[in-house]
Short mmCIF file of C-alpha atoms and ligand atoms in Angstrom, two decimals:
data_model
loop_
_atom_site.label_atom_id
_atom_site.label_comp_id
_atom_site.label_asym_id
_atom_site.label_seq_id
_atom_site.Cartn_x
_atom_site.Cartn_y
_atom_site.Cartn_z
CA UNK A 25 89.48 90.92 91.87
CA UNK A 26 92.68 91.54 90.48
CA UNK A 27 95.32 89.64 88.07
CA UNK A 28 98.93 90.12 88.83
CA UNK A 29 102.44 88.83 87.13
CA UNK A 30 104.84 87.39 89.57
CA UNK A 31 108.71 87.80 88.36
CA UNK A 32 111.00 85.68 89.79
CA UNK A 33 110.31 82.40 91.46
CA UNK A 34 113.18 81.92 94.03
CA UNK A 35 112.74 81.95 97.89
CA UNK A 36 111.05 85.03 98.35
CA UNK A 37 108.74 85.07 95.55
CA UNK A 38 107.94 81.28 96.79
CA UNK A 39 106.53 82.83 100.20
CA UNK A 40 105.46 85.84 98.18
CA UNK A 41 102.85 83.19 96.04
CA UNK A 42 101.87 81.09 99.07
CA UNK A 43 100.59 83.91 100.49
CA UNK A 44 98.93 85.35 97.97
CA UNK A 45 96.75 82.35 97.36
CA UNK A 46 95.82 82.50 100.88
CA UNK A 47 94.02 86.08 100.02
CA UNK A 48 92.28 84.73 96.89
CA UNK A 49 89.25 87.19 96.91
CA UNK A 50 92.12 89.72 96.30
CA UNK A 51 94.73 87.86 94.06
CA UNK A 52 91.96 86.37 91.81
CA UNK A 53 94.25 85.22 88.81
CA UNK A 54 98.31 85.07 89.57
CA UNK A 55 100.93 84.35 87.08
CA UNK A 56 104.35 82.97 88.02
CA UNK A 57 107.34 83.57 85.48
CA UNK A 58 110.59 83.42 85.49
CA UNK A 59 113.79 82.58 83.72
CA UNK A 60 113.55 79.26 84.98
CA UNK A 61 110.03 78.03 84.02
CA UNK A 62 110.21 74.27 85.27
CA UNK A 63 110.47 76.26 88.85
CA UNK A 64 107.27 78.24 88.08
CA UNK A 65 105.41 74.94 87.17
CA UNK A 66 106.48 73.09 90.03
CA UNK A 67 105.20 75.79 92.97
CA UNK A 68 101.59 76.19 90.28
CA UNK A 69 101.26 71.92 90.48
CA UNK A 70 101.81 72.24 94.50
CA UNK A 71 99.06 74.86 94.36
CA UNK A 72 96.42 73.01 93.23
CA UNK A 73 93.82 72.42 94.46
CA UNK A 74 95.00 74.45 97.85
CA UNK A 75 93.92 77.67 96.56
CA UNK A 76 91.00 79.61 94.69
CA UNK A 77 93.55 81.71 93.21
CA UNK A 78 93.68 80.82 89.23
CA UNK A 79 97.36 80.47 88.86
CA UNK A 80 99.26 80.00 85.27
CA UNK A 81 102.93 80.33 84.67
CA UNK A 82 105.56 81.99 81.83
CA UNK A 83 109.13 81.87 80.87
CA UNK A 84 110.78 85.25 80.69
CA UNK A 85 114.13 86.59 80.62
CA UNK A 86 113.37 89.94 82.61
CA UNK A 87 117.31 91.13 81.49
CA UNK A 88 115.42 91.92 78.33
CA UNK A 89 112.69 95.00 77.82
CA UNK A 90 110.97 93.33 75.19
CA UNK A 91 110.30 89.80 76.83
CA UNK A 92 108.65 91.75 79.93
CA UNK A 93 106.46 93.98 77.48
CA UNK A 94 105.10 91.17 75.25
CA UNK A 95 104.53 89.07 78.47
CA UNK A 96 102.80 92.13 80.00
CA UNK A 97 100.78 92.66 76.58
CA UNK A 98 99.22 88.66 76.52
CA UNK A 99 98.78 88.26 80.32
CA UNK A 100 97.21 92.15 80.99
CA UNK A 101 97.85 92.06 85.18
CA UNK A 102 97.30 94.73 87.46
CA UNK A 103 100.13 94.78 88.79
CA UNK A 104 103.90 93.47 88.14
CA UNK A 105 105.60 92.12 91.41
CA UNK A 106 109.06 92.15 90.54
CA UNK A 107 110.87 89.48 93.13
CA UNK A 108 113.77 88.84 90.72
CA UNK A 109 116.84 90.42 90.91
CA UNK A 110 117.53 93.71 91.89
CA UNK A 111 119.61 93.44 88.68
CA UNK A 112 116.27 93.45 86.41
CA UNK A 113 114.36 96.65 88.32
CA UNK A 114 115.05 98.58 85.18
CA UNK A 115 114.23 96.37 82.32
CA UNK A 116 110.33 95.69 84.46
CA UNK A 117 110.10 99.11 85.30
CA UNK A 118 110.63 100.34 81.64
CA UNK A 119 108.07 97.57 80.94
CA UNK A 120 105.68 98.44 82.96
CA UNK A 121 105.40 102.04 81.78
CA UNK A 122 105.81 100.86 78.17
CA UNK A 123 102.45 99.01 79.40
CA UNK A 124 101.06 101.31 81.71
CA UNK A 125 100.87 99.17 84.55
CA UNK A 126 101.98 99.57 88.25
CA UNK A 127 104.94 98.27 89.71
CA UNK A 128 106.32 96.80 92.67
CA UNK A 129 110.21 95.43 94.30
CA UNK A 130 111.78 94.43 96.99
CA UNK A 131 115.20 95.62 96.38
CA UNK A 132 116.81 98.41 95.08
CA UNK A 133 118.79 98.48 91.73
CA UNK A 134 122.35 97.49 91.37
CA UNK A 135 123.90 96.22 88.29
CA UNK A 136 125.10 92.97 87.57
CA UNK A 137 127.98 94.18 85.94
CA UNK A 138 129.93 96.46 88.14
CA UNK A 139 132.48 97.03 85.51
CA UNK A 140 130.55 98.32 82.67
CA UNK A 141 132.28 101.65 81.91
CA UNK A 142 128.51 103.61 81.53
CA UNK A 143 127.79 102.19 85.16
CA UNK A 144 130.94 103.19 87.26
CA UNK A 145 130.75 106.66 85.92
CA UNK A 146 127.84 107.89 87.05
CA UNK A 147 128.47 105.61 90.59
CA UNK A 148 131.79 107.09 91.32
CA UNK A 149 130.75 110.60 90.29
CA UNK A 150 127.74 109.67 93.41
CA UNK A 151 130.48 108.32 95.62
CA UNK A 152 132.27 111.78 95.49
CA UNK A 153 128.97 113.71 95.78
CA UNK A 154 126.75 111.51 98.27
CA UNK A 155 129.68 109.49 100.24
CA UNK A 156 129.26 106.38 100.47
CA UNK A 157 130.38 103.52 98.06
CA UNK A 158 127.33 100.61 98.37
CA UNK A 159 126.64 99.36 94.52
CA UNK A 160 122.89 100.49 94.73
CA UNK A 161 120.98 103.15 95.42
CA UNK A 162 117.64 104.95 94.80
CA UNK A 163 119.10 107.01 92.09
CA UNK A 164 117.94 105.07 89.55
CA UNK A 165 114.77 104.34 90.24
CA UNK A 166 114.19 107.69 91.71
CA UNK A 167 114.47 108.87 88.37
CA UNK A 168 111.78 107.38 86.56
CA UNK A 169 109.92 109.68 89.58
CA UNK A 170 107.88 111.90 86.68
CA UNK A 171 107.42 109.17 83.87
CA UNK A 172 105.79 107.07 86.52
CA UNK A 173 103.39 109.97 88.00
CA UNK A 174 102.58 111.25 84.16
CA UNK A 175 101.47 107.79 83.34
CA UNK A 176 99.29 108.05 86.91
CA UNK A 177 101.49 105.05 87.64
CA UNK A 178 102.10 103.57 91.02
CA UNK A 179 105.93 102.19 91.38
CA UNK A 180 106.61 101.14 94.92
CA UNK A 181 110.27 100.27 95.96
CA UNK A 182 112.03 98.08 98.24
CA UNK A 183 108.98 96.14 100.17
CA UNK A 184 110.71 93.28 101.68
CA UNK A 185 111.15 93.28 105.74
CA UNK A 186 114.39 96.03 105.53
CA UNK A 187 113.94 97.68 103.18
CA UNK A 188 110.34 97.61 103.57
CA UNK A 189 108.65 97.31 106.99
CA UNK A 190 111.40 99.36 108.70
CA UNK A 191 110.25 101.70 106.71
CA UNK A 192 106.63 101.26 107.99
CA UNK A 193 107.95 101.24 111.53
CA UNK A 194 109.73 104.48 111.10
CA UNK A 195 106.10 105.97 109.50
CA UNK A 196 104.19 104.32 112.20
CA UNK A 197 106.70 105.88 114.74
CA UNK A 198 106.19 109.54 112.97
CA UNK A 199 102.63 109.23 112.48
CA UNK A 200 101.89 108.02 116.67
CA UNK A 201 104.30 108.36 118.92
CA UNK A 202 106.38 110.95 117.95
CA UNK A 203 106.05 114.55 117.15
CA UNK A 204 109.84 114.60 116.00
CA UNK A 205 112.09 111.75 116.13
CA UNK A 206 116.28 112.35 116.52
CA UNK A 207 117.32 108.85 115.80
CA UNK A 208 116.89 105.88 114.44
CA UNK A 209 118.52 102.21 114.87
CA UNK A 210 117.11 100.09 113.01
CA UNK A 211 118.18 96.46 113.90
CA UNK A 212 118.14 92.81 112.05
CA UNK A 213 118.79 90.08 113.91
CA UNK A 214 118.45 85.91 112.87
CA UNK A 215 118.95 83.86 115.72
CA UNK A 216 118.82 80.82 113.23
CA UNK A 217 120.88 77.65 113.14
CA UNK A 218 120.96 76.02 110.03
CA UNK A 219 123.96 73.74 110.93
CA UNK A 220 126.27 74.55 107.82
CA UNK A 221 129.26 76.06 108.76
CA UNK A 222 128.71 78.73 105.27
CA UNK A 223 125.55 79.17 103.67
CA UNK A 224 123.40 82.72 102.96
CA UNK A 225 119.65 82.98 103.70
CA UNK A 226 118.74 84.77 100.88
CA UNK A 227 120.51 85.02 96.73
CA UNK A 228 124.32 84.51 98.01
CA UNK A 229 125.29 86.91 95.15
CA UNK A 230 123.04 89.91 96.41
CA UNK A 231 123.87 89.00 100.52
CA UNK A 232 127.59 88.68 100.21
CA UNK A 233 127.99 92.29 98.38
CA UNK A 234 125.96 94.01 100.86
CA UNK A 235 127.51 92.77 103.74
CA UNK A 236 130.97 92.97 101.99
CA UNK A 237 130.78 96.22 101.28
CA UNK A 238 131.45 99.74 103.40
CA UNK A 239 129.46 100.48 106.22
CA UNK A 240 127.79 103.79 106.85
CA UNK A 241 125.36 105.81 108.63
CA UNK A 242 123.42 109.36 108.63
CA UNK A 243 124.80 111.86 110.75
CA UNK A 244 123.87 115.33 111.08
CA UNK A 245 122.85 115.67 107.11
CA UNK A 246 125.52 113.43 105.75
CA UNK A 247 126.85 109.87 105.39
CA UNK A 248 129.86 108.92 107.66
CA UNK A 249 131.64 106.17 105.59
CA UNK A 250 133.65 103.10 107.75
CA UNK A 251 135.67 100.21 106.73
CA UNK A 252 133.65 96.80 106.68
CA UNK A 253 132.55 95.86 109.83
CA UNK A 254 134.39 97.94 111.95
CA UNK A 255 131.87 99.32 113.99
CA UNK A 256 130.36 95.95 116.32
CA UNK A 257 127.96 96.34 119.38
CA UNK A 258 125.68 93.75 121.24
CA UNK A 259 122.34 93.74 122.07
CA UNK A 260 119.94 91.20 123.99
CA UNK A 261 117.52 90.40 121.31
CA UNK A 262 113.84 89.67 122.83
CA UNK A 263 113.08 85.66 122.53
CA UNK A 264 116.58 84.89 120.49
CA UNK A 265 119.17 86.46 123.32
CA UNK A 266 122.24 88.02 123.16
CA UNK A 267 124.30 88.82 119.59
CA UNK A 268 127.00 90.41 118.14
CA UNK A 269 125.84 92.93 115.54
CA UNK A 270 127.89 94.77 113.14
CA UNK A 271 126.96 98.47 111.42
CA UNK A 272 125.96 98.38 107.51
CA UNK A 273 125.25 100.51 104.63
CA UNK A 274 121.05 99.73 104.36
CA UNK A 275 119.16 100.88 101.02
CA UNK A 276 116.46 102.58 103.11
CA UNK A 277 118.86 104.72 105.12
CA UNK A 278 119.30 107.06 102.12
CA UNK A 279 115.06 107.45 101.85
CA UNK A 280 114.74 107.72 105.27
CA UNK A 281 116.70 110.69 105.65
CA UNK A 282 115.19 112.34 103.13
CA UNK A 283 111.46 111.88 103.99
CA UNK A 284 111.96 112.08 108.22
CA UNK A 285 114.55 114.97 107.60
CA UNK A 286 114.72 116.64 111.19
CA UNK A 287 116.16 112.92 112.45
CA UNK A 288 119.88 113.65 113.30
CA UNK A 289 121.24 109.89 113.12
CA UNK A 290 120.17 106.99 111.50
CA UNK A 291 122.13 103.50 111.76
CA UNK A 292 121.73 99.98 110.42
CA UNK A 293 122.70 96.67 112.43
CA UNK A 294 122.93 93.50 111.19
CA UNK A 295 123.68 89.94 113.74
CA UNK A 296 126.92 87.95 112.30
CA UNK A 297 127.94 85.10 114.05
CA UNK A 298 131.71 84.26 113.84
CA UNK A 299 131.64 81.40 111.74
CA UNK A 300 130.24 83.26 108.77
CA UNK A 301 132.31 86.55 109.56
CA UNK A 302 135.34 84.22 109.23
CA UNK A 303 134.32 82.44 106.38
CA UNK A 304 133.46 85.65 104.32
CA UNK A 305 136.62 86.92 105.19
CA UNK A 306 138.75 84.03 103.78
CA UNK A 307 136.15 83.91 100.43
CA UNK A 308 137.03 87.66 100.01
CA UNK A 309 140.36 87.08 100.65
CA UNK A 310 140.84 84.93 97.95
CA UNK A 311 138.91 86.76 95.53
CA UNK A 312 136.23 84.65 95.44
CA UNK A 313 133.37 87.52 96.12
CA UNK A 314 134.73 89.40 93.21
CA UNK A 315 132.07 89.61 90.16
CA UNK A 316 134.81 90.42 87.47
CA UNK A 317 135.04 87.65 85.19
CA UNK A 318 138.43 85.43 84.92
CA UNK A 319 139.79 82.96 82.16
CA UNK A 320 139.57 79.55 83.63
CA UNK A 321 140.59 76.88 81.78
CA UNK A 322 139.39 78.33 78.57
CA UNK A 323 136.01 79.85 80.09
CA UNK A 324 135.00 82.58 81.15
CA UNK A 325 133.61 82.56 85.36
CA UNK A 326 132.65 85.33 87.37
CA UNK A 327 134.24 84.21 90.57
CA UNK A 328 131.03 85.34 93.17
CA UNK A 329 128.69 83.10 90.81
CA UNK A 330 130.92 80.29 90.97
CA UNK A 331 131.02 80.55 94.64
CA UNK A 332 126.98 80.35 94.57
CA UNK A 333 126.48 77.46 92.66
CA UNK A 334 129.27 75.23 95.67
CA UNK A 335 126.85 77.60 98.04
CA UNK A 336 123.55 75.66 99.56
CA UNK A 337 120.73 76.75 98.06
CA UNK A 338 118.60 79.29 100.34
CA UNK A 339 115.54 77.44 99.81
CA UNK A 340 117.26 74.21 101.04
CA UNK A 341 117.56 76.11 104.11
CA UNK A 342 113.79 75.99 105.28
CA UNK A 343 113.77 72.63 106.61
CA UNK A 344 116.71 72.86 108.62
CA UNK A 345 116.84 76.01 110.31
CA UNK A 346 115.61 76.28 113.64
CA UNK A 347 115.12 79.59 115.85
CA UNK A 348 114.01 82.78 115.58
CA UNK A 349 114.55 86.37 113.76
CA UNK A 350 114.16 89.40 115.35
CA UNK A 351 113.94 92.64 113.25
CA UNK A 352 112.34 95.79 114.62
CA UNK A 353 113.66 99.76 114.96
CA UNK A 354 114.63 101.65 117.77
CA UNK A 355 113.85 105.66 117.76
CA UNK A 356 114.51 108.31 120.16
CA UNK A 357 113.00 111.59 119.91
CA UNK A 358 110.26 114.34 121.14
CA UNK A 359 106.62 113.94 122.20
CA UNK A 360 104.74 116.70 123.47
CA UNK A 361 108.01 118.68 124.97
CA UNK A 362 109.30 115.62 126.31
CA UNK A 363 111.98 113.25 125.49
CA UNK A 364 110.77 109.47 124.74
CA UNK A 365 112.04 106.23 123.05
CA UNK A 366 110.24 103.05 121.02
CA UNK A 367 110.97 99.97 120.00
CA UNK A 368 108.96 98.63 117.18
CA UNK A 369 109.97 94.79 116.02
CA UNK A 370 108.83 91.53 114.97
CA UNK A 371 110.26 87.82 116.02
CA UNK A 372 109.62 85.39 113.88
CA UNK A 373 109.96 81.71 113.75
CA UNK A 374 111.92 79.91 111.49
CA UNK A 375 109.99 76.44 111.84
CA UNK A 376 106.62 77.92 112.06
CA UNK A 377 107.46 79.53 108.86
CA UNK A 378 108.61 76.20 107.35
CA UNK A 379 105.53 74.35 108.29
CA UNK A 380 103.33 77.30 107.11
CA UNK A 381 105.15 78.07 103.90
CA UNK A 382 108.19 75.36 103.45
CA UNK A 383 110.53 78.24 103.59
CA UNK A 384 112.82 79.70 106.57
CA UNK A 385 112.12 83.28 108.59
CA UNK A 386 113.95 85.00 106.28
CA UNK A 387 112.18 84.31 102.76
CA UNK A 388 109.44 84.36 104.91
CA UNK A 389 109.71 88.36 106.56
CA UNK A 390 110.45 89.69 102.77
CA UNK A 391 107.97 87.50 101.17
CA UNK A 392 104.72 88.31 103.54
CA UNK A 393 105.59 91.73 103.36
CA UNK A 394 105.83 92.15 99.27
CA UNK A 395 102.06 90.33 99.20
CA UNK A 396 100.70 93.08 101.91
CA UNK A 397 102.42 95.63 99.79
CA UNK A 398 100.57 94.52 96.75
CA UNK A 399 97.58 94.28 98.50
CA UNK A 400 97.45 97.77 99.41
CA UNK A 401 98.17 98.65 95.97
CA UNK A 402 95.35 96.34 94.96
CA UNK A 403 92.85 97.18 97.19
CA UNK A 404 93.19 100.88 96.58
CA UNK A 405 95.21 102.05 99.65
CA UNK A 406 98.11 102.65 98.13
CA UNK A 407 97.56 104.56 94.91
CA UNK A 408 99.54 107.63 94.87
CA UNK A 409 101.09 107.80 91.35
CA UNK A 410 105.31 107.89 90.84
CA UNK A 411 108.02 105.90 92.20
CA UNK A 412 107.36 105.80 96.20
CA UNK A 413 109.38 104.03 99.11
CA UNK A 414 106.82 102.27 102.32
CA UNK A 415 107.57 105.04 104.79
CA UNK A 416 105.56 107.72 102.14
CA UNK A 417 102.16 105.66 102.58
CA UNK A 418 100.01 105.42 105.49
CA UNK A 419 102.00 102.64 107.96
CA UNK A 420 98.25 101.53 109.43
CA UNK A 421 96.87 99.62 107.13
CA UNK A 422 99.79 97.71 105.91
CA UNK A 423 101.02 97.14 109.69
CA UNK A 424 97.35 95.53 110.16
CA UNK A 425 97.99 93.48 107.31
CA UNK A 426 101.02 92.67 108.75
CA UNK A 427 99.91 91.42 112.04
CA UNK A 428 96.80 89.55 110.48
CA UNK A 429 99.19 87.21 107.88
CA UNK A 430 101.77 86.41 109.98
CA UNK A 431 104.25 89.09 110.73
CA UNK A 432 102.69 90.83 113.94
CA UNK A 433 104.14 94.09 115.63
CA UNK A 434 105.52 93.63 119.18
CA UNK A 435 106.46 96.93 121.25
CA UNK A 436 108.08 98.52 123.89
CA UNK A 437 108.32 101.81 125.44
CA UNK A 438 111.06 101.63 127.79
CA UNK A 439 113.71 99.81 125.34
CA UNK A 440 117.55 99.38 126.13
CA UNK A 441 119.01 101.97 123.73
CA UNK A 442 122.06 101.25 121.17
CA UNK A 443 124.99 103.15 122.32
P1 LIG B 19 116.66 83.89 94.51
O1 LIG B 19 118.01 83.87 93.89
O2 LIG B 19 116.23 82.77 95.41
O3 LIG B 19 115.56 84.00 93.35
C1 LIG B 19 115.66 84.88 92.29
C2 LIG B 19 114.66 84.48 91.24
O4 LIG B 19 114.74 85.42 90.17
C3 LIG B 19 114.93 83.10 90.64
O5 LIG B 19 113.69 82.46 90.41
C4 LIG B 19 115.62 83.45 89.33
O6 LIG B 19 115.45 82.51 88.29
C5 LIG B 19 114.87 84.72 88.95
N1 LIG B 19 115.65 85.49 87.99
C6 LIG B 19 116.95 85.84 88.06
N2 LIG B 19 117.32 86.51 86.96
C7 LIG B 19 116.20 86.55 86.18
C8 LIG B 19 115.94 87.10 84.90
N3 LIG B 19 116.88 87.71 84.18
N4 LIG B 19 114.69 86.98 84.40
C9 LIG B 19 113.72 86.33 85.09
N5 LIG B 19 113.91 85.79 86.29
C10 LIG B 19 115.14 85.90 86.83
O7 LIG B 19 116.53 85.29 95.26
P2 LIG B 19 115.67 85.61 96.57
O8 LIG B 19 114.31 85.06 96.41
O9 LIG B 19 116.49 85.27 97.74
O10 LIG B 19 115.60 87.21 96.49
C11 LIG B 19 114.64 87.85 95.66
C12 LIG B 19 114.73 89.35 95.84
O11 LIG B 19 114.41 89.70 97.19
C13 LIG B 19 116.12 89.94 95.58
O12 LIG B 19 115.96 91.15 94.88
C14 LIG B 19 116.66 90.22 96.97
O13 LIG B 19 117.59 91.25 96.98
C15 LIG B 19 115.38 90.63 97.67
N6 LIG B 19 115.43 90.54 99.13
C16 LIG B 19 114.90 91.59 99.85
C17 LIG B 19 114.91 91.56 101.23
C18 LIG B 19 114.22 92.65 101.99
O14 LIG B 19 114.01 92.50 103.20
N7 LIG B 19 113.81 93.74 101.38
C19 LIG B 19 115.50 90.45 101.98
C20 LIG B 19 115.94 89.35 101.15
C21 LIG B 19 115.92 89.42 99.76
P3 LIG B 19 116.38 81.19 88.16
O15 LIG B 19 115.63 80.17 88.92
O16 LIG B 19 116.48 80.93 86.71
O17 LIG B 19 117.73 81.52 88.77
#
């Protein structure tokens, strides 16, 4: 029995939704707001009548502190499942304790405006210190750390699929099949078509800065920093085939390290097919992934928000995608004296997901994942007050979750390794 306020109503919180209302003994009463409330209202007519889940919606503009808190105040959830913006982690998070209620994400924060003067300080001082240049990081979250456990507050960051269940793989990994591990690759491929030459699966915005942006990796106790894309390899994906994959920065890199800290390397692939490595290229050529506002014409337009309103929208993509995602981590390290390696991954269907959810694989491997991880804060498995990443909690019960609502584990001990 539990009531919890849904933030954001885009294509991951969509999924998110749907699958809570298929646990309604759990999610008793749900309410969907956003800034957008016409979207909210839509999904809660579709519901009816499909679910026992008591759903309402709310208009709220999570930018500001206030509108979160007085929304918090006349709805009273359990729990605030933040599937916004990483731009608006703050503002709910300083709600929430304001509140005293627990808090969940599936991103880490970055700021929407990556000039403001406050901002870029305290990033480029990090640059220098921690070396590498991505816009977000755990810093900022990691520092509510102590309000959240004085309140005896439970924040948990980043469940999506990666971050998220990566992060569960690499626990899972620690906790049964290894008694140290040396490295990690964790790798995300979508074998998808979705027969646009240009289009992002998830918030163009968000998508195009991370892959934009510097790669790097953990090495030996420290970031190694390369030019975009730079570093390419291929791998034979299980049920999608063979890709090109290229090396990125990944949020859950930096936590990783920190909580499995005898692993000497950990690395972050992503599948690009040419097309959209080509078409980035020639957007960011011409300045049009740059989110510093330009006169046009006697208005002001941020150039990458522009480009994502001539962008498909990446809930239009469910119906027309077809193939399969594979995302899953590779470790090598020690069991009992002896050298071993793992493979822990999941392949999921873009037009199973569709005809489950009306949404493609990869709304569908973030959403299903941010409604286990609110389950296990709802249920009482995952309590432990402060501000937590997946890979702290036990992996079991959320990996069981996992398999049972439609994101099950495959495995193999003998996997081709990443060179
Ligand atoms: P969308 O752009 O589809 O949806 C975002 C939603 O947030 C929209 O409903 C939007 O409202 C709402 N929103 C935006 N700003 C505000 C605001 N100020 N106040 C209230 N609501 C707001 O994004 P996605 O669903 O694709 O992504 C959601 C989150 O999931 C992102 O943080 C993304 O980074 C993360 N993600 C995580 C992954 C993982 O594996 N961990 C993978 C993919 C995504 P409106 O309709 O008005 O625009």
């Amino acid at each position: 029995m539990s009531r919890v306020l849904v933030i954001g109503c885009g294509g991951v919180a969509n999924v998110a939704i749907r699958k809570c209302c298929q646990v309604s003994e759990v999610f008793t009463e749900l309410c969907i707001a956003s800034r957008t409330k016409a979207k909210c209202d839509a999904l809660a007519e579709e519901l009816k009548g499909q679910t026992n889940t008591v759903v309402t919606t709310a208009q709220v503009d999570a930018d500001h502190v206030e509108q979160v808190i007085d929304l918090i105040n006349a709805y009273k959830p359990d729990l605030v499942m933040n599937i916004a913006l990483p731009y608006q982690d703050l503002t709910i998070m300083d709600a929430c304790l304001a509140c005293g209620v627990n808090y969940m994400d599936t991103a880490n924060y970055e700021p929407e405006n990556t000039d403001d003067s406050q901002w870029r300080a305290v990033y480029e001082k990090r640059c220098k210190e921690a070396g590498f240049s991505a816009y977000f990081d755990y810093s900022w979250q990691w520092a509510y750390k102590e309000k959240f456990e004085k309140a005896g507050l439970t924040a948990l960051l980043g469940c999506g699929f990666d971050p998220g269940v990566t992060q569960a793989y690499c626990a899972h990994a620690k906790k049964h099949e290894f008694d140290t591990i040396d490295t990690i690759d964790i790798l995300d491929c979508n074998g998808g078509d979705h027969g646009y030459a240009f289009a992002t699966n998830f918030n163009p915005e968000i998508n195009l800065r991370e892959v934009s942006a510097p790669g790097s990796y953990w090495e030996d106790g420290h970031w190694v920093e390369i030019p975009p894309m730079t570093i390419k390899r291929e791998y034979d994906f299980d049920q999608v085939g063979q890709k090109d994959m290229y090396l990125l920065h990944h949020e859950e890199i930096e936590s990783l390290a920190l909580n499995i800290p005898e692993v000497q390397r950990i690395r972050f692939f992503m599948t690009f097919g040419q097309s959209y490595l080509t078409h980035m290229k020639c957007l960011e050529n011409v300045g049009m992934l740059s989110t510093t506002p330009i006169d046009f014409e006697g208005q002001q337009i941020v150039p990458i928000q522009f480009l994502k309103a001539l962008l498909p929208d990446p809930a239009s993509l469910g119906p027309r995608t077809k193939g399969k995602t594979n995302i899953g981590c590779i470790f090598t390290g020690k069991k009992d004296g002896k050298d071993k390696s793992y493979y822990i991954y999941n392949v999921c269907d873009h037009e199973a997901c569709y005809q489950e959810v009306k949404s493609q694989a990869i709304s569908y491997t973030t959403g299903v994942p941010a409604m286990c991880g609110a389950l296990m804060m709802l249920t009482g498995k995952w309590t432990t007050p402060g501000v937590h990443t997946v890979e702290e909690f036990d992996p079991d019960p959320f990996l069981d979750a996992l398999d049972k609502y439609g994101l099950p584990r495959q495995e193999s001990h003998d996997p081709v390794l990443v060179d």
